Structure formats: C-alpha cells, structure tokens
C-alpha cells in the first residue's frame, strides 16, 4: 500500500479521541507529575512538583512571577531541551500508556502535546498552511482530509467564520487576536493529547481575550488543557482545577472553586486576595 | 520667556542645519550614480552613432580592433553570464548550507570562530584569487576534466563562488539569526526536527534577507574583474561552454584600459557601450531582488 493510505489510516485511528467520550471509558487523569524537579544550569526552578492533570479538564497554573509556572508548563513538551544546560529529575506520566515524558524523545513528545505561546507566532505562510503545518508533519497528505481537519481546527479556535474566504492569504494580515487564535488552531489540528497554553492572552486586548477564553470553554470537553496565567480572574473563569505555585514549589492544588473561596494555605490566600504578586 | 524663545530659535536652526547636511550626504550617492549613467551614455553616443543597436545585440563576434570590426556584445555577455552563473551555482547551496549550519546548528563558540574567518575571505585581494585559479585551481580541475582549456570559465566561476561567500553566507546568516526565537519554538512545539525548523520556518522567515545576500553576491560576481581577466582569458568567444576560455565584459574593459587607444576611436567608445550593458545587467538583478523581497516580505 502507499504511504499515504497508511498515514490516513493512522489518523483515523487517532480520531475517535476527538469524539466526546464519557469519562468512565478511561482513566480520569490525562497525566501525572511526580516529584518533578528542574534546573536551569545551576539554578533550581522546580522543586519536587507532584500534580495530577485531569482528563479533558482545564488546569490553571497561577502564581507570582518567577514561581516556575511557565517552567512547569514547558516541561510537558520538553521545550527546555532546546537550550543547553537544562536538567530534569522526576516524572511526568502520560496516561493511559503511563509513558514518562521525561524519558521519551522530545520530538516525539511534541508530536503528542500542543503548545500556544504568550506572543502570537504564526509562520510566514498562508492561514491554511499554518494550520496544516502540524498535520503535515504527522503525515497527513490526503488533500480532502487535510482541508477537513484544517476547517475543524479553525472552527474549534472560533476563527473559521473570519478567515474561511481568505485561507490562502498570509497569516500576517490577521489582527493580533486572530493570529493568536490561528496559533491555537495550529496547535489543535493534530489533536494533541494535552494542549499547553502559556499566558495565551497576555498580549491581547480585552475583547480578543474574551474570545480566547470562550473558545477554551468550548473545547474543554474534547481536550485536556493546561493554562499558565497571571490573571487570577481568568483562572477562576475558565479552569476546573487550579494549582498555586510559589518559588518553584506547588503550594496548593484544588478544584478552582475551592481554591479561590477556601484556600487552605496562607501563601495562597495572600496571593489571591492581592496581598502580593 | 526671552531666553526660551532664543533657545527654540537656535534649536530650530541647528535642526535644519543638521537636516541639510544629512540630505547632502544622502543626495551625493544619487548624484554619483546619475553621474556614472551620464558618462556612460554620453561616451557611448558616438559608438551607437556608428554601430546599429541591432548589430550590437545580435552579432556573435566581438573584434573591435580588427580591420573588419564586429561589435556583438552578446559575445562578452555570454561569458559574463556563464561565469556568474557558475559562481552562483556554487555559492547558493554552499552559502545556504553554511548559513543554516552557523545559525541553527553551531554552538556559539564555533560560530564566533567560523564567521570572522569567513569574512576574512573578503579581505583577500582579487588578484590573488585570479592567480590561485590560473596556477592552482585550473590545473587541479584539469586532472578531473580532460579537455579543460588553460583559460576557462569553470575555474574562475567556482573560485568566485567561494569568493562571494562572505556576502551570501554571512549576510544570510545575519538574516536567519534575526528571526525571532518565538517562531522557532512554534516549529519545535509542533514536533519539527531541527532541520525542518531551519527549512520550513527560519529560511522562509528570513527570505528577504537571504535574497538580498544573493543579489549582493550576484552583483559582485557579474562585476568581478581580476579573477576572470587573469584566469578566463581575454579572447572574446561567444560560448556558454564552461570548459572554454572567454572574455567577460569586465575583462574586456580592463584589457582596453591597459591598451593604448586613441580617445575618439570606436574601440575606445566600445568600452562605454560594454559598460552600459554591465550596468543594465546589475540593475536588472537588483530589481529582481527588490521585487522578490516585496513578494516575500517578512513581518515579525
């Protein structure tokens, strides 16, 4: 058989994951961080973090600047491996296979875990090609399948209606908020097992921010999302679980409602009541 | 009140003075260019009064000092284009590979050692490249390529490809390094390999800078004189065969300049006609570069 049909089969095998499945059919955890420590050279940025990531829920990481929330997020797709001198210890287990992400090949990890960055960073290509980029590397070549999945991803990112007539135009013609939603579509298209959002709205205006928050709420039933945010209201609005971090340690982790209404730790209480941070 | 008024007046005066100086500096480059065009055109008027433009462009012989003189400039253009084409055929792949290596793969220490060495190539006098080609490189090539003439276009073209590496590799590397790291991370986050990030993200994003680098190298190759005058021979020869020797436009011009020609002779005037052709070729490449850059404009 040709390579093309192999890849197409491969993709169809993956796609049932996108259908809403009741949680009872699989583990309720998407991943578990176990005693994860991380060093930038000599500086320890994460100290024995242990944290569960619920399957198809939004988990928010909050905390003051320098608390390690972005460092923790970027450990999930091994972005730290791009720069010399970084070191991990501990585990990030991805379920249901129970693979330790820290032991896998970083390029393979990134095929399974999507990421959206603080600043919109579309490629210097057309809107279509931006979204198709992640699909092409996964081996999707069939034109029909490609365009279906690009459309689905753009719909998921609430961008389809705005760009459907200009898919072949440059991504740089879009506004900042649209570019960020395009980046979300690009990350969603390959159906990642976990979607990482690193302060995705910090460069956006309030209206664009609201659109991104809405779309996260829309996709939360189909994707496992981890979001780093410095905006506590945002965490409260869109997440199911919230982890509060301070100086590289996980201070408190609870369902979002509980963490914001009845924080157990003094540090958490001080932070969410605005006493510092 | 008074003090501040005089201060404002002085400041305005200084401002217009500084602006004027900068305008003169900027305008001088335009005037020099216009001056060159003026000289080229007026000096070649006499030439085109005697030689029909059609003959100039279609004749395939260039024999200005013969009794039965022919002025087919395509003879010189063929050699110019062949040599420059070979230079680019060497320099584009080598320059791109080097730039990608330095920008995306090399550790900082390696880059900081290799790049100055590369830029040193620019400091080598071209006459050295010329004799290097004639006495070392061409004999070396002759051991692989039987029938390669002592004067040929292949050797100078290849050496010139190396010679323009400081432009092509170094300037494209600068353009690649200017690509924001956020774009690279976006590629890696999708699971791209290092090579794919380089080819699919960095090179397209740096395209306009890379084009500029190659246009610069191209202009240099077309205008280069010493290497071709020494190693490609001075015999006008309508040929695109790289194993033959042939005089380029620049080689012809330098040959005439060294000779002893009366200023009103047609052979002397032909130098300026050839110069115009050279000018038009370089201008064309610069315009192509300009449009390519506009077409693939990068916005970060």
Coordinates of C-alpha atoms in Angstrom, one line a residue:
Chain A
X1 CA 0.0 0.0 0.0
X2 CA 1.1 3.5 -0.5
X3 CA 2.4 5.6 2.3
X4 CA -0.4 8.0 2.0
X5 CA -3.1 5.5 2.9
X6 CA -1.1 4.2 5.8
X7 CA -1.0 7.7 7.3
X8 CA -4.6 8.3 6.6
X9 CA -5.4 5.1 8.5
X10 CA -3.2 6.1 11.2
X11 CA -5.0 9.4 11.6
X12 CA -8.4 7.8 11.5
X13 CA -7.3 5.5 14.3
X14 CA -6.5 8.6 16.3
X15 CA -9.6 10.5 15.6
X16 CA -12.1 8.7 17.8
X17 CA -10.4 10.5 20.7
X18 CA -11.9 13.7 19.3
X19 CA -15.5 12.3 19.8
X20 CA -16.9 13.2 23.2
X21 CA -16.4 10.0 25.2
X22 CA -17.8 9.6 28.7
X23 CA -15.1 9.8 31.3
X24 CA -16.0 6.4 32.6
X25 CA -14.5 4.8 29.5
X26 CA -10.9 5.7 30.5
X27 CA -8.8 6.9 33.4
X28 CA -10.0 10.3 34.6
X29 CA -6.4 11.5 34.6
X30 CA -4.6 12.7 31.5
X31 CA -1.2 12.9 33.1
X32 CA 0.5 13.0 36.5
X33 CA 3.6 14.9 37.5
X34 CA 5.6 13.0 40.1
X35 CA 8.4 14.7 42.1
X36 CA 9.5 16.8 39.1
X37 CA 12.5 19.0 39.7
X38 CA 14.1 21.1 37.1
X39 CA 17.3 23.1 36.8
X40 CA 18.4 25.9 34.5
X41 CA 22.1 25.2 34.7
X42 CA 22.8 25.5 38.5
X43 CA 19.5 27.3 39.4
X44 CA 16.7 25.0 40.5
X45 CA 13.4 26.3 39.2
X46 CA 11.1 23.4 40.1
X47 CA 11.2 21.6 43.4
X48 CA 9.6 18.2 43.5
X49 CA 6.3 19.1 42.0
X50 CA 3.6 16.5 42.3
X51 CA 0.4 17.3 40.4
X52 CA -2.5 15.5 38.6
X53 CA -3.8 16.7 35.3
X54 CA -7.4 15.7 34.9
X55 CA -8.5 14.3 31.5
X56 CA -10.4 16.8 29.4
X57 CA -10.5 19.5 32.0
X58 CA -8.8 22.8 32.2
X59 CA -6.0 23.0 34.8
X60 CA -4.7 26.5 35.5
X61 CA -1.2 27.2 36.9
X62 CA -1.0 30.5 38.8
X63 CA 1.5 32.2 41.0
X64 CA 3.7 35.3 41.1
X65 CA 6.4 35.9 38.5
X66 CA 9.3 33.5 38.8
X67 CA 7.3 30.9 40.6
X68 CA 8.0 28.3 38.0
X69 CA 4.6 28.0 36.4
X70 CA 5.9 28.5 32.8
X71 CA 8.9 26.3 33.6
X72 CA 6.5 23.5 34.6
X73 CA 4.3 24.0 31.6
X74 CA 7.3 23.9 29.2
X75 CA 8.4 20.7 30.8
X76 CA 5.4 18.9 29.4
X77 CA 6.5 19.3 25.8
X78 CA 10.2 19.3 26.7
X79 CA 10.8 22.8 25.3
X80 CA 13.7 23.2 27.8
X81 CA 15.6 20.6 25.8
X82 CA 16.2 23.1 23.1
X83 CA 18.6 25.0 25.3
X84 CA 21.9 23.6 26.7
X85 CA 22.5 23.1 30.4
X86 CA 18.9 22.3 31.4
X87 CA 18.1 19.2 33.6
X88 CA 15.1 17.4 34.9
X89 CA 14.5 14.8 37.5
X90 CA 11.3 13.0 38.4
X91 CA 8.5 12.0 36.1
X92 CA 5.6 13.3 34.0
X93 CA 3.5 10.3 33.3
X94 CA 1.1 10.4 30.3
X95 CA -1.9 8.2 30.6
X96 CA -3.3 5.7 29.6
X97 CA 0.1 4.3 28.4
X98 CA 1.9 5.5 31.6
X99 CA 4.8 6.9 29.5
X100 CA 7.2 9.1 31.3
X101 CA 7.5 12.2 29.1
X102 CA 10.9 13.0 30.6
X103 CA 12.3 9.7 29.2
X104 CA 10.8 9.9 25.7
X105 CA 12.4 11.5 22.7
X106 CA 11.5 15.2 22.9
X107 CA 10.5 15.4 19.2
X108 CA 8.0 12.5 19.8
X109 CA 6.7 14.2 22.9
X110 CA 6.0 17.4 20.9
X111 CA 4.0 15.4 18.3
X112 CA 1.6 14.5 21.1
X113 CA 1.4 17.7 23.1
X114 CA 0.5 21.0 21.6
X115 CA 1.5 24.4 22.7
X116 CA 0.4 28.1 22.3
X117 CA 2.8 30.8 23.3
X118 CA 2.5 34.2 25.0
X119 CA 3.0 36.2 21.8
X120 CA 1.2 35.1 18.7
X121 CA 3.9 33.4 16.5
X122 CA 2.3 32.3 13.2
X123 CA 4.6 31.1 10.5
X124 CA 5.3 33.4 7.5
X125 CA 2.8 31.3 5.4
X126 CA -0.8 31.3 4.5
X127 CA -3.5 30.8 7.0
X128 CA -4.3 27.4 5.7
X129 CA -0.6 26.3 5.7
X130 CA -0.2 27.5 9.3
X131 CA -3.0 25.2 10.5
X132 CA -1.9 22.4 8.2
X133 CA 1.7 22.6 9.4
X134 CA 1.2 20.2 12.3
X135 CA -0.9 17.8 10.3
X136 CA 1.7 17.6 7.5
X137 CA 4.4 16.6 9.9
X138 CA 2.1 13.9 11.3
X139 CA 2.0 12.5 7.8
X140 CA -1.4 13.7 6.6
X141 CA -1.2 14.2 2.9
X142 CA -4.7 13.5 1.6
X143 CA -6.0 16.9 0.4
X144 CA -9.6 16.3 1.5
X145 CA -8.6 15.1 4.9
X146 CA -6.2 17.9 5.3
X147 CA -8.7 20.6 4.5
X148 CA -11.4 19.0 6.7
X149 CA -9.1 18.9 9.6
X150 CA -7.9 22.5 9.0
X151 CA -11.5 23.6 8.9
X152 CA -12.3 21.7 12.1
X153 CA -9.3 23.2 13.9
X154 CA -10.3 26.7 12.7
X155 CA -13.8 26.2 13.9
X156 CA -12.5 24.9 17.3
X157 CA -10.4 28.1 17.5
X158 CA -13.5 30.2 16.7
X159 CA -11.7 31.7 13.7
X160 CA -13.4 29.8 10.8
X161 CA -16.1 32.4 10.0
X162 CA -13.5 35.2 9.9
X163 CA -11.0 33.5 7.7
X164 CA -12.8 31.0 5.5
X165 CA -12.7 33.3 2.5
X166 CA -9.0 34.1 2.7
X167 CA -7.4 30.8 3.7
X168 CA -4.6 31.3 1.1
X169 CA -3.7 34.8 2.4
X170 CA -0.8 35.5 4.6
X171 CA -1.3 34.9 8.3
X172 CA 0.4 38.2 9.0
X173 CA -2.7 40.0 7.6
X174 CA -4.6 39.0 10.7
X175 CA -5.0 41.0 13.8
X176 CA -3.1 40.1 17.0
X177 CA -6.1 38.3 18.5
X178 CA -6.9 36.5 15.3
X179 CA -3.2 35.4 15.0
X180 CA -3.4 34.0 18.5
X181 CA -6.5 32.0 17.6
X182 CA -4.7 30.9 14.5
X183 CA -1.9 29.6 16.7
X184 CA -4.5 27.8 18.8
X185 CA -5.9 26.2 15.7
X186 CA -2.4 25.2 14.6
X187 CA -1.9 23.5 18.0
X188 CA -5.3 21.9 18.0
X189 CA -5.2 20.5 14.4
X190 CA -3.1 17.4 15.2
X191 CA -5.5 16.6 18.1
X192 CA -2.9 16.9 20.9
X193 CA -3.3 14.7 24.0
X194 CA -2.6 17.8 26.1
X195 CA -2.8 21.4 25.0
X196 CA -0.4 23.8 26.8
X197 CA -1.3 27.5 26.9
X198 CA 1.4 29.8 28.1
X199 CA -0.3 33.1 29.1
X200 CA -2.1 33.0 25.8
X201 CA -4.0 36.3 26.3
X202 CA -1.3 38.4 27.9
X203 CA -0.5 40.2 24.6
X204 CA -4.2 40.6 23.7
X205 CA -6.8 43.3 24.3
X206 CA -9.9 42.5 26.5
X207 CA -12.2 41.6 23.5
X208 CA -9.7 39.3 22.0
X209 CA -9.0 37.8 25.4
X210 CA -12.7 37.1 25.9
X211 CA -12.8 35.3 22.5
X212 CA -9.9 33.1 23.5
X213 CA -11.5 32.4 26.9
X214 CA -14.8 31.5 25.2
X215 CA -13.1 29.1 22.8
X216 CA -11.2 27.4 25.7
X217 CA -14.6 26.9 27.4
X218 CA -15.9 25.4 24.2
X219 CA -13.1 22.9 23.6
X220 CA -12.6 21.9 27.3
X221 CA -14.8 18.8 26.8
X222 CA -12.7 17.5 24.0
X223 CA -9.1 18.5 25.0
X224 CA -7.0 18.4 28.1
X225 CA -5.8 21.9 28.7
X226 CA -3.1 23.3 31.0
X227 CA -3.0 27.1 31.1
X228 CA -0.5 29.3 32.7
X229 CA -2.0 32.7 33.5
X230 CA -1.0 35.7 35.6
X231 CA -4.7 36.7 35.6
X232 CA -6.5 35.2 38.6
X233 CA -9.9 36.1 37.3
X234 CA -9.1 34.3 34.1
X235 CA -8.1 31.2 36.0
X236 CA -11.3 31.4 38.1
X237 CA -13.5 31.9 34.9
X238 CA -12.2 29.1 32.7
X239 CA -10.4 26.4 34.7
X240 CA -11.7 23.3 36.5
X241 CA -8.6 22.9 38.7
X242 CA -6.0 25.4 39.8
X243 CA -2.5 25.0 41.1
X244 CA -0.9 27.8 43.0
X245 CA 2.9 27.8 42.8
X246 CA 5.5 29.9 44.7
X247 CA 9.3 29.8 44.4
X248 CA 9.3 26.6 42.4
X249 CA 7.1 24.7 44.8
X250 CA 3.5 23.7 44.4
X251 CA 1.7 25.3 47.4
X252 CA -1.8 24.3 46.8
X253 CA -3.8 22.4 44.2
X254 CA -7.6 22.1 44.3
X255 CA -10.8 22.4 42.2
X256 CA -10.8 26.0 41.1
X257 CA -14.0 27.0 43.1
X258 CA -12.4 25.7 46.3
X259 CA -9.0 27.2 45.8
X260 CA -10.5 30.6 45.3
X261 CA -13.1 30.5 48.0
X262 CA -11.5 28.5 50.7
X263 CA -7.7 28.4 50.2
X264 CA -6.0 26.2 52.8
X265 CA -2.6 27.8 52.7
X266 CA -1.7 31.3 53.9
X267 CA 0.5 31.9 50.8
X268 CA -2.4 31.1 48.5
X269 CA -4.8 33.3 50.5
X270 CA -2.3 36.2 50.4
X271 CA -1.8 35.9 46.7
X272 CA -5.5 35.6 45.7
X273 CA -6.5 38.4 47.9
X274 CA -3.9 40.5 46.2
X275 CA -1.5 41.0 49.2
X276 CA 1.4 40.3 46.9
X277 CA 2.3 39.1 43.5
Chain B
X1 CA 10.4 83.9 28.2
X2 CA 13.0 85.6 26.0
X3 CA 15.7 83.0 26.9
X4 CA 13.4 80.1 25.9
X5 CA 12.5 81.9 22.6
X6 CA 16.1 82.2 21.6
X7 CA 16.7 78.6 22.7
X8 CA 13.9 77.5 20.4
X9 CA 15.2 79.5 17.5
X10 CA 18.7 78.1 17.9
X11 CA 17.3 74.6 18.2
X12 CA 15.3 75.1 15.0
X13 CA 18.4 76.5 13.2
X14 CA 20.5 73.6 14.3
X15 CA 17.8 71.2 13.3
X16 CA 17.6 72.5 9.8
X17 CA 21.4 72.6 9.5
X18 CA 21.7 69.0 10.6
X19 CA 18.9 68.0 8.3
X20 CA 20.6 69.8 5.4
X21 CA 23.9 68.0 6.0
X22 CA 22.2 64.6 6.1
X23 CA 20.3 65.5 2.9
X24 CA 23.5 66.4 1.1
X25 CA 25.1 63.1 2.3
X26 CA 22.1 61.1 1.1
X27 CA 21.9 63.0 -2.2
X28 CA 25.6 62.5 -3.0
X29 CA 25.0 58.8 -3.6
X30 CA 22.2 59.6 -6.0
X31 CA 24.4 62.2 -7.8
X32 CA 27.3 59.8 -8.2
X33 CA 25.0 57.2 -9.7
X34 CA 23.5 59.7 -12.0
X35 CA 26.9 61.0 -12.9
X36 CA 28.0 57.4 -13.9
X37 CA 25.0 56.9 -16.0
X38 CA 25.6 60.3 -17.7
X39 CA 29.2 59.5 -18.5
X40 CA 28.3 56.0 -19.8
X41 CA 25.5 57.4 -22.0
X42 CA 27.3 60.4 -23.5
X43 CA 30.5 58.5 -24.1
X44 CA 28.7 55.7 -25.9
X45 CA 26.6 58.0 -28.0
X46 CA 29.5 58.2 -30.6
X47 CA 29.6 54.4 -30.6
X48 CA 25.9 53.9 -31.2
X49 CA 26.1 56.6 -34.0
X50 CA 28.3 54.2 -35.9
X51 CA 27.1 50.8 -34.8
X52 CA 23.5 49.8 -35.1
X53 CA 21.9 48.7 -31.8
X54 CA 20.5 45.6 -33.6
X55 CA 24.0 44.5 -34.7
X56 CA 25.4 45.3 -31.2
X57 CA 22.8 43.0 -29.7
X58 CA 22.7 40.2 -32.3
X59 CA 26.2 39.9 -33.7
X60 CA 28.1 37.0 -32.3
X61 CA 31.6 38.3 -32.8
X62 CA 33.5 41.0 -30.9
X63 CA 36.6 42.2 -32.7
X64 CA 36.8 45.9 -32.0
X65 CA 40.4 46.4 -33.1
X66 CA 40.4 44.2 -36.2
X67 CA 40.2 45.7 -39.7
X68 CA 36.8 44.3 -40.2
X69 CA 35.5 45.2 -36.8
X70 CA 32.5 43.4 -35.2
X71 CA 30.7 44.6 -32.1
X72 CA 28.4 41.8 -30.9
X73 CA 28.3 42.4 -27.2
X74 CA 26.5 39.1 -26.6
X75 CA 29.9 37.6 -27.0
X76 CA 31.0 39.2 -23.8
X77 CA 27.6 38.8 -22.1
X78 CA 27.7 35.0 -22.7
X79 CA 31.0 34.7 -20.8
X80 CA 29.8 37.1 -18.1
X81 CA 26.5 35.2 -17.6
X82 CA 28.3 31.8 -17.7
X83 CA 30.9 32.7 -15.1
X84 CA 28.4 34.4 -12.8
X85 CA 26.0 31.5 -13.2
X86 CA 28.7 29.0 -12.1
X87 CA 29.6 31.3 -9.2
X88 CA 26.0 31.3 -8.0
X89 CA 25.6 27.6 -8.6
X90 CA 28.5 27.1 -6.2
X91 CA 27.6 29.9 -3.8
X92 CA 23.9 29.4 -3.3
X93 CA 24.0 25.9 -2.0
X94 CA 27.3 26.4 -0.2
X95 CA 26.2 29.7 1.3
X96 CA 22.8 28.5 2.4
X97 CA 24.2 25.3 3.9
X98 CA 26.9 27.3 5.8
X99 CA 24.4 29.9 6.9
X100 CA 21.9 27.3 8.2
X101 CA 24.7 25.5 10.0
X102 CA 26.0 28.6 11.6
X103 CA 22.6 30.0 12.6
X104 CA 20.8 26.8 13.6
X105 CA 23.3 24.1 14.5
X106 CA 26.6 25.5 15.5
X107 CA 27.4 26.2 19.1
X108 CA 28.2 29.8 20.0
X109 CA 32.0 29.3 20.2
X110 CA 32.0 27.6 16.8
X111 CA 30.0 30.4 15.2
X112 CA 32.2 33.0 16.7
X113 CA 35.3 31.4 15.3
X114 CA 34.0 30.5 11.8
X115 CA 32.3 33.7 11.0
X116 CA 35.3 36.0 11.2
X117 CA 37.3 33.5 9.1
X118 CA 34.5 33.6 6.5
X119 CA 34.6 37.3 6.5
X120 CA 38.3 37.3 6.0
X121 CA 37.7 35.8 2.5
X122 CA 36.5 39.3 1.7
X123 CA 39.9 40.8 2.6
X124 CA 41.8 38.6 0.1
X125 CA 42.8 40.7 -2.9
X126 CA 41.0 39.5 -6.0
X127 CA 44.3 39.4 -7.9
X128 CA 45.3 36.6 -5.5
X129 CA 42.2 34.7 -6.3
X130 CA 43.0 35.2 -10.0
X131 CA 46.4 33.7 -9.9
X132 CA 45.2 31.0 -7.4
X133 CA 42.7 30.0 -10.1
X134 CA 45.1 30.1 -13.0
X135 CA 48.1 28.4 -11.4
X136 CA 46.5 26.0 -8.9
X137 CA 42.8 25.5 -9.3
X138 CA 42.6 25.1 -13.1
X139 CA 45.4 22.6 -13.2
X140 CA 43.7 20.7 -10.4
X141 CA 40.4 20.7 -12.4
X142 CA 42.3 19.6 -15.5
X143 CA 43.2 16.3 -13.7
X144 CA 39.4 15.5 -13.5
X145 CA 38.2 17.2 -16.7
X146 CA 40.1 16.3 -19.8
X147 CA 39.9 18.9 -22.5
X148 CA 39.6 21.8 -20.0
X149 CA 41.5 24.7 -21.5
X150 CA 44.1 26.6 -19.6
X151 CA 41.9 29.6 -19.7
X152 CA 38.4 28.6 -18.9
X153 CA 35.2 29.8 -17.3
X154 CA 34.6 26.9 -14.9
X155 CA 37.6 27.5 -12.6
X156 CA 37.1 31.3 -12.2
X157 CA 33.3 30.7 -11.8
X158 CA 33.9 28.2 -9.0
X159 CA 36.5 30.3 -7.2
X160 CA 34.3 33.3 -7.5
X161 CA 31.5 31.3 -5.9
X162 CA 33.8 30.8 -2.9
X163 CA 34.9 34.5 -3.0
X164 CA 31.4 35.8 -2.7
X165 CA 30.6 33.5 0.3
X166 CA 31.2 36.4 2.7
X167 CA 28.2 38.1 1.1
X168 CA 26.0 35.1 0.5
X169 CA 26.6 33.1 3.7
X170 CA 27.4 35.8 6.2
X171 CA 24.6 38.1 5.2
X172 CA 22.0 35.3 5.0
X173 CA 23.2 34.1 8.4
X174 CA 22.6 37.5 9.9
X175 CA 19.1 37.4 8.4
X176 CA 18.4 34.0 9.8
X177 CA 19.6 34.9 13.3
X178 CA 17.3 37.9 13.2
X179 CA 14.3 35.5 13.0
X180 CA 12.6 35.7 16.4
X181 CA 13.1 32.6 18.6
X182 CA 9.4 32.5 19.2
X183 CA 8.9 31.3 15.6
X184 CA 11.5 28.6 16.0
X185 CA 9.8 27.5 19.2
X186 CA 6.5 27.4 17.4
X187 CA 8.0 24.9 14.9
X188 CA 9.6 22.8 17.6
X189 CA 6.3 22.7 19.6
X190 CA 4.7 21.1 16.6
X191 CA 7.3 18.3 16.7
X192 CA 9.5 19.7 13.9
X193 CA 13.1 18.5 13.7
X194 CA 15.9 20.9 13.8
X195 CA 16.3 20.6 10.0
X196 CA 12.6 21.1 9.4
X197 CA 12.6 24.2 11.6
X198 CA 15.5 25.5 9.6
X199 CA 14.0 24.8 6.2
X200 CA 10.3 25.4 6.9
X201 CA 10.4 28.2 9.4
X202 CA 13.7 30.1 9.5
X203 CA 14.6 30.2 5.8
X204 CA 11.1 31.4 4.7
X205 CA 11.1 33.9 7.5
X206 CA 14.5 35.2 6.5
X207 CA 13.8 35.0 2.8
X208 CA 14.1 38.7 2.1
X209 CA 17.5 39.0 3.8
X210 CA 18.7 35.8 2.1
X211 CA 17.6 37.2 -1.3
X212 CA 19.4 40.5 -0.5
X213 CA 22.5 38.4 0.3
X214 CA 22.4 36.6 -3.0
X215 CA 21.7 39.6 -5.1
X216 CA 24.7 41.3 -3.5
X217 CA 26.8 38.2 -4.3
X218 CA 25.4 38.2 -7.8
X219 CA 26.2 41.8 -8.5
X220 CA 29.7 41.2 -7.2
X221 CA 30.1 38.1 -9.4
X222 CA 28.9 40.0 -12.5
X223 CA 31.2 42.9 -11.8
X224 CA 34.2 41.0 -10.7
X225 CA 37.2 41.7 -13.0
X226 CA 40.6 40.4 -11.8
X227 CA 39.7 36.7 -11.5
X228 CA 38.2 36.5 -14.9
X229 CA 40.8 38.7 -16.6
X230 CA 43.6 36.5 -15.3
X231 CA 42.0 33.0 -15.4
X232 CA 39.3 33.1 -18.0
X233 CA 41.4 34.5 -20.8
X234 CA 40.9 37.7 -22.9
X235 CA 39.6 36.1 -26.0
X236 CA 36.1 37.2 -26.9
X237 CA 34.3 34.0 -27.6
X238 CA 30.6 33.5 -27.9
X239 CA 30.1 30.4 -25.8
X240 CA 28.3 29.1 -22.8
X241 CA 30.7 26.1 -22.6
X242 CA 32.4 26.4 -19.2
X243 CA 35.5 24.4 -20.3
X244 CA 36.4 27.1 -22.9
X245 CA 38.0 30.4 -22.1
X246 CA 36.2 33.6 -22.9
X247 CA 36.5 37.3 -22.1
X248 CA 33.8 38.8 -19.9
X249 CA 32.6 42.4 -20.1
X250 CA 34.8 43.4 -17.3
X251 CA 37.8 41.5 -18.7
X252 CA 37.3 43.3 -22.0
X253 CA 37.1 46.7 -20.3
X254 CA 40.2 46.2 -18.3
X255 CA 42.1 45.0 -21.3
X256 CA 41.2 48.1 -23.3
X257 CA 42.1 50.3 -20.4
X258 CA 45.5 48.8 -20.3
X259 CA 46.0 49.2 -24.0
X260 CA 46.8 52.4 -25.8
X261 CA 43.8 53.6 -27.7
X262 CA 43.0 57.0 -29.2
X263 CA 40.1 58.6 -27.3
X264 CA 38.0 59.1 -30.4
X265 CA 38.4 55.6 -31.8
X266 CA 35.4 53.4 -31.9
X267 CA 37.3 50.7 -29.9
X268 CA 37.6 53.2 -27.1
X269 CA 34.0 54.1 -27.2
X270 CA 33.0 50.5 -27.2
X271 CA 34.3 50.3 -23.6
X272 CA 31.4 52.5 -22.5
X273 CA 28.9 50.6 -24.6
X274 CA 30.0 47.4 -22.8
X275 CA 29.9 49.3 -19.5
X276 CA 26.2 50.2 -20.1
X277 CA 25.4 46.6 -20.7
X278 CA 27.1 45.6 -17.5
X279 CA 25.2 48.4 -15.7
X280 CA 21.9 47.1 -17.1
X281 CA 22.6 43.5 -16.1
X282 CA 23.4 44.5 -12.5
X283 CA 20.4 46.8 -12.3
X284 CA 18.2 44.0 -13.6
X285 CA 19.3 41.7 -10.8
X286 CA 18.8 44.4 -8.2
X287 CA 15.3 45.0 -9.5
X288 CA 14.5 41.2 -9.4
X289 CA 15.8 41.2 -5.9
X290 CA 13.7 44.2 -5.0
X291 CA 10.5 42.5 -6.3
X292 CA 11.3 39.2 -4.7
X293 CA 11.8 40.9 -1.4
X294 CA 8.5 42.6 -1.8
X295 CA 6.7 39.5 -2.8
X296 CA 8.0 37.5 0.2
X297 CA 8.1 40.4 2.7
X298 CA 8.5 39.2 6.2
X299 CA 6.7 40.8 9.1
X300 CA 7.6 39.6 12.6

